[in-house]
N, CA, C and O of each residue as an XYZ file, in Angstrom:
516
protein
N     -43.843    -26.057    -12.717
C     -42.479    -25.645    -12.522
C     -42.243    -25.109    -11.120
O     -41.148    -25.377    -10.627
N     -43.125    -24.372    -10.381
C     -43.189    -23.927     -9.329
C     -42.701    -25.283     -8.111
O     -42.049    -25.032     -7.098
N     -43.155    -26.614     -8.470
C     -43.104    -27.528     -7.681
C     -41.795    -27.858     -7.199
O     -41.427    -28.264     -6.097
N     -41.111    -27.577     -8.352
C     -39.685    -27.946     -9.027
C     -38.467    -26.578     -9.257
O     -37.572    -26.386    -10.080
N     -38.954    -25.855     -8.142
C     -38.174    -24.246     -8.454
C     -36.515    -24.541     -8.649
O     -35.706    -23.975     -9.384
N     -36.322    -25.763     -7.600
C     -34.728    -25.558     -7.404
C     -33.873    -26.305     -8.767
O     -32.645    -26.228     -8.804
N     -34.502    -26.887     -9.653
C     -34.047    -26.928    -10.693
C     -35.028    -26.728    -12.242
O     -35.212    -27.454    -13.219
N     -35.420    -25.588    -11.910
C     -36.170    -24.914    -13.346
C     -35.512    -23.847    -13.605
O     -34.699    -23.522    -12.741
N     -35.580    -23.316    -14.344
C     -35.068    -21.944    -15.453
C     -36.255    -21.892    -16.162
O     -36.840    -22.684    -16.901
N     -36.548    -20.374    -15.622
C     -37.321    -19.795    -16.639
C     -36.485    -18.760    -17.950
O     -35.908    -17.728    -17.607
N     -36.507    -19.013    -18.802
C     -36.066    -18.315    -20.097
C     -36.608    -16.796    -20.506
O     -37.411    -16.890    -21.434
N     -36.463    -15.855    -20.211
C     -36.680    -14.699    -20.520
C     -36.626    -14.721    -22.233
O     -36.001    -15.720    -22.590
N     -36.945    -14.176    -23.007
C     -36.777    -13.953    -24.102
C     -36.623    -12.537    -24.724
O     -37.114    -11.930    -25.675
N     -35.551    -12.249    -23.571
C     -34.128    -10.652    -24.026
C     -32.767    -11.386    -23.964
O     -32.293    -12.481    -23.659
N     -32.475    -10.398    -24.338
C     -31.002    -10.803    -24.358
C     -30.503    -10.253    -23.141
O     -29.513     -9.558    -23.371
N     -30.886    -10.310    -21.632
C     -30.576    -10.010    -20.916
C     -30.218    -10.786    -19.954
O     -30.220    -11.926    -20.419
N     -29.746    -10.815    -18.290
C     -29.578    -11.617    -17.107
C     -28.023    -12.044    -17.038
O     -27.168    -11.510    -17.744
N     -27.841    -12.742    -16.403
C     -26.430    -13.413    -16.323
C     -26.314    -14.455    -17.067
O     -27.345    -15.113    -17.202
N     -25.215    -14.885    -17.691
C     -24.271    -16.372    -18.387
C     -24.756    -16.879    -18.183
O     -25.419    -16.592    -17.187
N     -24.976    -17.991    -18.737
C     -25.502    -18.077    -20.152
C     -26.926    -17.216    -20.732
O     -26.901    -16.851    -21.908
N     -27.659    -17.031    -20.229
C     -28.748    -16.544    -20.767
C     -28.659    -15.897    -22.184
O     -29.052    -16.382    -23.245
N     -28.023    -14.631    -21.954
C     -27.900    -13.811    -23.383
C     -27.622    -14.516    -24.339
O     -28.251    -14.392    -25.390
N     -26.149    -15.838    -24.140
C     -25.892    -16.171    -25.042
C     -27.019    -17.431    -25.955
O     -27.072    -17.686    -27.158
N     -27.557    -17.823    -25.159
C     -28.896    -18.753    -25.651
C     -30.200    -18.351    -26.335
O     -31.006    -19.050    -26.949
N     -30.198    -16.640    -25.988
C     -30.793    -16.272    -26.740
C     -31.039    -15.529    -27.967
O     -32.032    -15.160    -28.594
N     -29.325    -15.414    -28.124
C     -28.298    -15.025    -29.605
C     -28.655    -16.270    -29.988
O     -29.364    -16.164    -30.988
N     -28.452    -17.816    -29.562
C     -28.220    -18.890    -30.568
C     -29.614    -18.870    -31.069
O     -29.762    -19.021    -32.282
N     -30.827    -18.680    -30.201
C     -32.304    -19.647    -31.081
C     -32.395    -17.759    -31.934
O     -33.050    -17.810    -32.976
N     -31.991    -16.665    -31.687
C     -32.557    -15.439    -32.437
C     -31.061    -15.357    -33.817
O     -31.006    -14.219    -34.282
N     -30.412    -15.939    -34.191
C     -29.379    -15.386    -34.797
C     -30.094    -16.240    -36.506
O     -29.490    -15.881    -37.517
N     -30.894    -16.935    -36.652
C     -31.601    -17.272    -37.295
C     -32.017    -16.139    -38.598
O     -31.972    -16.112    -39.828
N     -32.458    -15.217    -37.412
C     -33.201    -13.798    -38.267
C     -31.744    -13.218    -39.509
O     -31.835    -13.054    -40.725
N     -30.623    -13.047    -38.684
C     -29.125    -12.667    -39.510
C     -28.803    -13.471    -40.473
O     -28.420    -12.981    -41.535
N     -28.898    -15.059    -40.293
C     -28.086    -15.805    -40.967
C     -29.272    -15.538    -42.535
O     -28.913    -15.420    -43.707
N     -30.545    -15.513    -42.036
C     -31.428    -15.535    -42.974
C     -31.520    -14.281    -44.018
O     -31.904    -14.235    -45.186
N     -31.047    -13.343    -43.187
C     -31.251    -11.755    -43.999
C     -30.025    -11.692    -44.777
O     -30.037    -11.133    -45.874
N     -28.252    -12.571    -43.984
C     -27.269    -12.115    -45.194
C     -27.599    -12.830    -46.261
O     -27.493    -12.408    -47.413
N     -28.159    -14.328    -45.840
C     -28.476    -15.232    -47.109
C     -29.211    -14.977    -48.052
O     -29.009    -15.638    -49.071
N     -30.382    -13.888    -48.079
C     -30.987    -13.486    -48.831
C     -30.597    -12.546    -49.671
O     -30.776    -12.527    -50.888
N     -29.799    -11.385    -48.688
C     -29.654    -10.231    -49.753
C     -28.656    -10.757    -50.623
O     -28.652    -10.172    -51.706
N     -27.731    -11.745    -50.508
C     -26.486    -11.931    -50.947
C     -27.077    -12.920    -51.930
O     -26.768    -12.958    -53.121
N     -28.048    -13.805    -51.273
C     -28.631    -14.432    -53.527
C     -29.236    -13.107    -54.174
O     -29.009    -12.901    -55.367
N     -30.103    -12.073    -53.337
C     -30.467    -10.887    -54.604
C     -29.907    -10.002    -55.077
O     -30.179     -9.429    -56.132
N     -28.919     -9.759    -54.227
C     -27.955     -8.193    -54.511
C     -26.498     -8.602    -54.572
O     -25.554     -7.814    -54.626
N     -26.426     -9.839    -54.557
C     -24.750    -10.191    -54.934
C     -24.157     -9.507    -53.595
O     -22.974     -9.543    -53.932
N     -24.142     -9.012    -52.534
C     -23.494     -7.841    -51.859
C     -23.664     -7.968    -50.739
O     -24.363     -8.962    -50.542
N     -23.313     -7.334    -49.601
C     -23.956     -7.174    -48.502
C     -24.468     -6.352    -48.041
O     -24.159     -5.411    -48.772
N     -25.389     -5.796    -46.923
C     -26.177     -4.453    -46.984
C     -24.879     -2.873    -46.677
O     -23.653     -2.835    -46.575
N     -25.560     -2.196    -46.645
C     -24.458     -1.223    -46.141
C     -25.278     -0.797    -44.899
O     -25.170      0.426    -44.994
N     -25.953     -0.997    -43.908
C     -26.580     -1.166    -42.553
C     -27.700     -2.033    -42.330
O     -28.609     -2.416    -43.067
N     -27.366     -2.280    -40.955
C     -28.367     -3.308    -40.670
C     -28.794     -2.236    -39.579
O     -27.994     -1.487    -39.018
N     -30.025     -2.261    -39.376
C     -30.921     -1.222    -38.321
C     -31.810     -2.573    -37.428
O     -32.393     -3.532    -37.933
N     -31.664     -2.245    -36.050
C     -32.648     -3.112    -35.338
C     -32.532     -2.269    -34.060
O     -31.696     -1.630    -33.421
N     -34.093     -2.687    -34.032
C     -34.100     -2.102    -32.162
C     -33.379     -2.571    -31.427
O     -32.675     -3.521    -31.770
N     -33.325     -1.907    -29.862
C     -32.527     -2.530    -28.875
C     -33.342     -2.091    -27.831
O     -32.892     -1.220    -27.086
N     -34.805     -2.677    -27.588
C     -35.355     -2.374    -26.185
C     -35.160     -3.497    -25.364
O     -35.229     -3.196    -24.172
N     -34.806     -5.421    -25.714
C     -35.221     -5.738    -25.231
C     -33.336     -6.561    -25.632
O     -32.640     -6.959    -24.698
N     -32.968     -6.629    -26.761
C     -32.082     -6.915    -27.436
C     -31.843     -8.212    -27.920
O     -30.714     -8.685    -28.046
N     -33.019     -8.864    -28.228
C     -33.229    -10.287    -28.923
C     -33.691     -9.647    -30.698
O     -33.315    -10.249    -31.704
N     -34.093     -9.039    -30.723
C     -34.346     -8.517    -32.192
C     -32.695     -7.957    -32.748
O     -32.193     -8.503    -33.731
N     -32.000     -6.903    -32.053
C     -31.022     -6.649    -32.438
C     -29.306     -7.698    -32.016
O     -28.189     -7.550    -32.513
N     -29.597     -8.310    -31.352
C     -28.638     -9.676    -31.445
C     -28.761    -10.582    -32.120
O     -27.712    -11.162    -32.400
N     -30.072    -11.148    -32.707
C     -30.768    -11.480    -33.419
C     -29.989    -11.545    -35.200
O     -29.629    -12.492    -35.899
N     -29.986    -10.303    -35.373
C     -29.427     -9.890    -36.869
C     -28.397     -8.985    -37.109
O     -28.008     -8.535    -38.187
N     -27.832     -8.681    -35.496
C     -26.395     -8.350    -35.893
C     -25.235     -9.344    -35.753
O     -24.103     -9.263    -36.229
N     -25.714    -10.181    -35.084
C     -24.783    -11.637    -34.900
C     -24.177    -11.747    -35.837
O     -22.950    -11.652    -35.810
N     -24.993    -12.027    -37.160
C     -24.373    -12.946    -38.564
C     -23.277    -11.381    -39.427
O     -22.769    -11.327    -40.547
N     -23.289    -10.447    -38.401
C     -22.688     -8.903    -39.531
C     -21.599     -8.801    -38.474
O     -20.458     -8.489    -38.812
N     -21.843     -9.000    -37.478
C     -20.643     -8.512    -36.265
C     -19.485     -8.455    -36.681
O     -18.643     -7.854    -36.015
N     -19.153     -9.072    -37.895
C     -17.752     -8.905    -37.954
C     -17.338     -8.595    -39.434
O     -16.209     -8.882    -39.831
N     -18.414     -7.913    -40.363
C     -18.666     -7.286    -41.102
C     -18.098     -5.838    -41.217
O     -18.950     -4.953    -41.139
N     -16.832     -5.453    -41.385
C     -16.602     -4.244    -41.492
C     -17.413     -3.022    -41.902
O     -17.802     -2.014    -41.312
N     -17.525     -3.536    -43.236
C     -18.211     -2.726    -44.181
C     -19.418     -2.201    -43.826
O     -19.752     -1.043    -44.075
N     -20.577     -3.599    -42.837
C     -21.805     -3.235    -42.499
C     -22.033     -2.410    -40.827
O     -21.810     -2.856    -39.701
N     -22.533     -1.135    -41.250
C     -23.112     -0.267    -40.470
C     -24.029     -1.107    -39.421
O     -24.968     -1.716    -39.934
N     -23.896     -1.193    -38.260
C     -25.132     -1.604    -37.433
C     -25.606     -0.619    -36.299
O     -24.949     -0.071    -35.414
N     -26.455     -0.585    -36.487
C     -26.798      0.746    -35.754
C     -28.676      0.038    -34.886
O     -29.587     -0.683    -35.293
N     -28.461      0.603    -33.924
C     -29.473      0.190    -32.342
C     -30.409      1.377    -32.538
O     -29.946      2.458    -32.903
N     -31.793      1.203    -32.294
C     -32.617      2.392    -32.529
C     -33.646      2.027    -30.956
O     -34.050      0.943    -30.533
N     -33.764      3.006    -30.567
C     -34.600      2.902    -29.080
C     -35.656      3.951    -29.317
O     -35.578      4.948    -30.035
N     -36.836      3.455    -28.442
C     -37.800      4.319    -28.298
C     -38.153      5.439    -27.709
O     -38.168      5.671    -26.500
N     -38.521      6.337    -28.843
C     -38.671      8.098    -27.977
C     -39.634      8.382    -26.894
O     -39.562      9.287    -26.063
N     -40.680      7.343    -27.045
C     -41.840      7.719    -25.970
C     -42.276      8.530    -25.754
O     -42.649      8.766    -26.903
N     -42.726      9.526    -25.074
C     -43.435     10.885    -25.107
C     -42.223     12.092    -25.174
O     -42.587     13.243    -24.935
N     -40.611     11.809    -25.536
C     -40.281     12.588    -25.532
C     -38.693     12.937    -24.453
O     -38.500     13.336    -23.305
N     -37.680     12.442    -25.812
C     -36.355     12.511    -24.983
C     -36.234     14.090    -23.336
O     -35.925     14.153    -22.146
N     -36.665     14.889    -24.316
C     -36.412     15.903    -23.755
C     -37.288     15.995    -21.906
O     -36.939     16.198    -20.743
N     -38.662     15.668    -22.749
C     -39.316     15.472    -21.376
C     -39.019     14.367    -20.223
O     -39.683     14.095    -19.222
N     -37.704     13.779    -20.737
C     -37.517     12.446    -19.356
C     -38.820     11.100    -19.824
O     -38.693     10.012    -19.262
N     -39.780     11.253    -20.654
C     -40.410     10.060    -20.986
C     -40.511      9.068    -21.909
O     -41.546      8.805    -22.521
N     -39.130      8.328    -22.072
C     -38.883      7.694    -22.847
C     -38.279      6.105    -22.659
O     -38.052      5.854    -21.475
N     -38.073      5.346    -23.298
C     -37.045      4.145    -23.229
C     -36.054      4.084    -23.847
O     -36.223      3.242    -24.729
N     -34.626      4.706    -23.916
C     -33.999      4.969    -24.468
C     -32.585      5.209    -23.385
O     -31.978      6.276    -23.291
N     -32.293      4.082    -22.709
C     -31.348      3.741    -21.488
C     -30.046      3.816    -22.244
O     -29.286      4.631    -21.721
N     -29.606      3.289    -23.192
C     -28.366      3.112    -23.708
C     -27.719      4.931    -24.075
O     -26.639      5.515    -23.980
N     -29.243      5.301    -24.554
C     -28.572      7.011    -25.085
C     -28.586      8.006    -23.600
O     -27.804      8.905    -23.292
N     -29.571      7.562    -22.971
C     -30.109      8.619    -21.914
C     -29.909      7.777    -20.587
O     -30.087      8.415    -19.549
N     -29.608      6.611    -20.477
C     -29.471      6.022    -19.217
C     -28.256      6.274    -17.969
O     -27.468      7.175    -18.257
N     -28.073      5.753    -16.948
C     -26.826      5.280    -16.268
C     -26.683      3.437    -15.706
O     -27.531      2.644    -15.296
N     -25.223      3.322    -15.941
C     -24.850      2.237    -15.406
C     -25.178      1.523    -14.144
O     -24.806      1.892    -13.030
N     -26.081      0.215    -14.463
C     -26.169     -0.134    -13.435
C     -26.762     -1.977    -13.377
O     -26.775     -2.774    -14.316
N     -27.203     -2.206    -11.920
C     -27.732     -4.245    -12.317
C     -28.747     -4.669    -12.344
O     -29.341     -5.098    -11.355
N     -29.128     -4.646    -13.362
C     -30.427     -5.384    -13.758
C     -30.560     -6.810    -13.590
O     -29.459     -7.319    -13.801
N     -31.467     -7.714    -13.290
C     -31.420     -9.093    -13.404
C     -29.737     -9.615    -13.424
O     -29.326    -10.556    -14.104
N     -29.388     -9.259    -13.043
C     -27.676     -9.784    -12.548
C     -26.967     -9.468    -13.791
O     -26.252    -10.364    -14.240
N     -27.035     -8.285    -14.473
C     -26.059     -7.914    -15.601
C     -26.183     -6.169    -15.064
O     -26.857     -5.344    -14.448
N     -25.187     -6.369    -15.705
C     -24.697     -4.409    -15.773
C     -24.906     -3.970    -17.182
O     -24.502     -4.440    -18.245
N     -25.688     -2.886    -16.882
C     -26.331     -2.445    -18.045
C     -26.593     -1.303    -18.146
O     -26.607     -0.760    -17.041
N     -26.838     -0.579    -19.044
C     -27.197      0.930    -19.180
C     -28.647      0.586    -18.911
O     -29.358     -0.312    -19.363
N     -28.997      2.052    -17.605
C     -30.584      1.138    -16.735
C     -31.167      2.999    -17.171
O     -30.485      3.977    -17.474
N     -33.143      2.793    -16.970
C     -33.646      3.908    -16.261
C     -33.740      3.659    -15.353
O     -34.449      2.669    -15.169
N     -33.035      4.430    -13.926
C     -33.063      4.765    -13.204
C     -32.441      6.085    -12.280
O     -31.487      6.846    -12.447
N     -33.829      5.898    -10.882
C     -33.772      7.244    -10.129
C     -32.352      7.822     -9.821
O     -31.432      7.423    -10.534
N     -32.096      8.678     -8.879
C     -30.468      8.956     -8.338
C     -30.786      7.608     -7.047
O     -29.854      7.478     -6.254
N     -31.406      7.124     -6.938
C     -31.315      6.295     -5.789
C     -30.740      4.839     -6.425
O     -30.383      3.884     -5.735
N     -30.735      4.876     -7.498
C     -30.649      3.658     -8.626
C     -31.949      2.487     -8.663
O     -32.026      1.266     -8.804
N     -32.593      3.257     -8.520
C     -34.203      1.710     -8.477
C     -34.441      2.707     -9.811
O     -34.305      3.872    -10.185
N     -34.993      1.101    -10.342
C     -35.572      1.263    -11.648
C     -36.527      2.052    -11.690
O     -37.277      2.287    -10.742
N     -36.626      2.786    -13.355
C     -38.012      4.004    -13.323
C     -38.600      3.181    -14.264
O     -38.198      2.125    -14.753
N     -39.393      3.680    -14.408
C     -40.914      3.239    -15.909
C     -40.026      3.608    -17.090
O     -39.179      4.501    -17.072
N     -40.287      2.900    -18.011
C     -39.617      3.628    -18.810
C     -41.125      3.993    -19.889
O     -42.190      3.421    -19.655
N     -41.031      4.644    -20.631
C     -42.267      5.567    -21.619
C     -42.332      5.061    -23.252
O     -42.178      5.725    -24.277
N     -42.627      3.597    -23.063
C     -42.646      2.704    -24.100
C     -43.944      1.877    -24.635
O     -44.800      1.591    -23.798
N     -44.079      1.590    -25.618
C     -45.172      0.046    -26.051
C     -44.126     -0.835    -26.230
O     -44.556     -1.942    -26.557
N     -42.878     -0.785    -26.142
C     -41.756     -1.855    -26.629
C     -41.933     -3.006    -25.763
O     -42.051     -2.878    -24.544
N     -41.954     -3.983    -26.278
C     -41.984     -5.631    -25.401
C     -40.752     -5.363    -24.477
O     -39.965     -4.514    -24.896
N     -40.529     -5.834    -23.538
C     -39.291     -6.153    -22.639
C     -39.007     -4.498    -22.190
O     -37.865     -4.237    -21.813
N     -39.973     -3.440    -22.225
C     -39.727     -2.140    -21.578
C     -41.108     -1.582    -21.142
O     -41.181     -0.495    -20.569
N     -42.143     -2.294    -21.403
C     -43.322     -1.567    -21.028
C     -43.772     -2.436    -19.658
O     -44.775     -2.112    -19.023
C-alpha cells in the first residue's frame, strides 16, 4: 500500500476522522444493534430499557446504538474509562473530563494540554492506550 499512498485508505477501526470514515464504520459495526434488538424482541417481546456501551474508541457504542437511536423509550448511555483515577487527572474519559478540539480531522472532545497537543490518556481501552 505504501507503493500506492496516493490512492489507498487506510481504515481505522473508530468511529473517528473525517467523512466518510465514521460513517463506514457505523455501517460494517451496526450489525452488533440490529442483532441485539432482534434478539431481545424474539425473547422479551419488548425492547430494552438501556443500552450501555463504551465510548473510548466509538465503534462498540455506534455499533449498538445505531439500531435504538431513535428509540425514545431506550436509555443509551456511553461509559468511559476511570484509569487510575478521575480525580487524579489519570484517566480516559475526554467526553466527561475533556476539551474541544481536532483530532485526525474531526472535532472532538480531546485529552489535552492548555497548549492543545494531545496527553496520554490512563487506559487498557483499544483506540486510547
Amino acid at each position: 500500500w505504501s507503493y500506492s499512498y496516493k490512492n489507498s485508505h487506510y481504515m481505522i477501526g473508530t468511529a473517528a476522522g473525517p467523512h466518510p470514515y465514521p460513517i463506514i464504520v457505523r455501517e460494517f459495526q451496526k450489525i452488533i444493534g440490529e442483532e441485539t434488538k432482534k434478539q431481545i424482541l424474539e425473547q422479551e417481546n419488548r425492547l430494552p430499557d438501556s443500552i450501555i456501551a463504551c465510548v473510548g474508541g466509538g465503534s462498540n457504542a455506534i455499533g449498538i446504538f445505531s439500531e435504538f437511536i431513535d428509540e425514545k423509550k431506550v436509555n443509551l448511555i456511553g461509559v468511559e474509562p476511570g484509569g487510575k483515577g478521575i480525580n487524579a487527572g489519570k484517566h480516559g474519559a475526554p467526553l466527561q473530563h475533556g476539551r474541544t478540539g481536532i483530532f485526525f480531522g474531526m472535532k472532538s472532545h480531546l485529552m489535552q494540554n492548555n497548549e492543545g497537543q494531545i496527553q496520554e490518556s490512563w487506559s487498557i481501552s483499544a483506540g486510547l492506550d
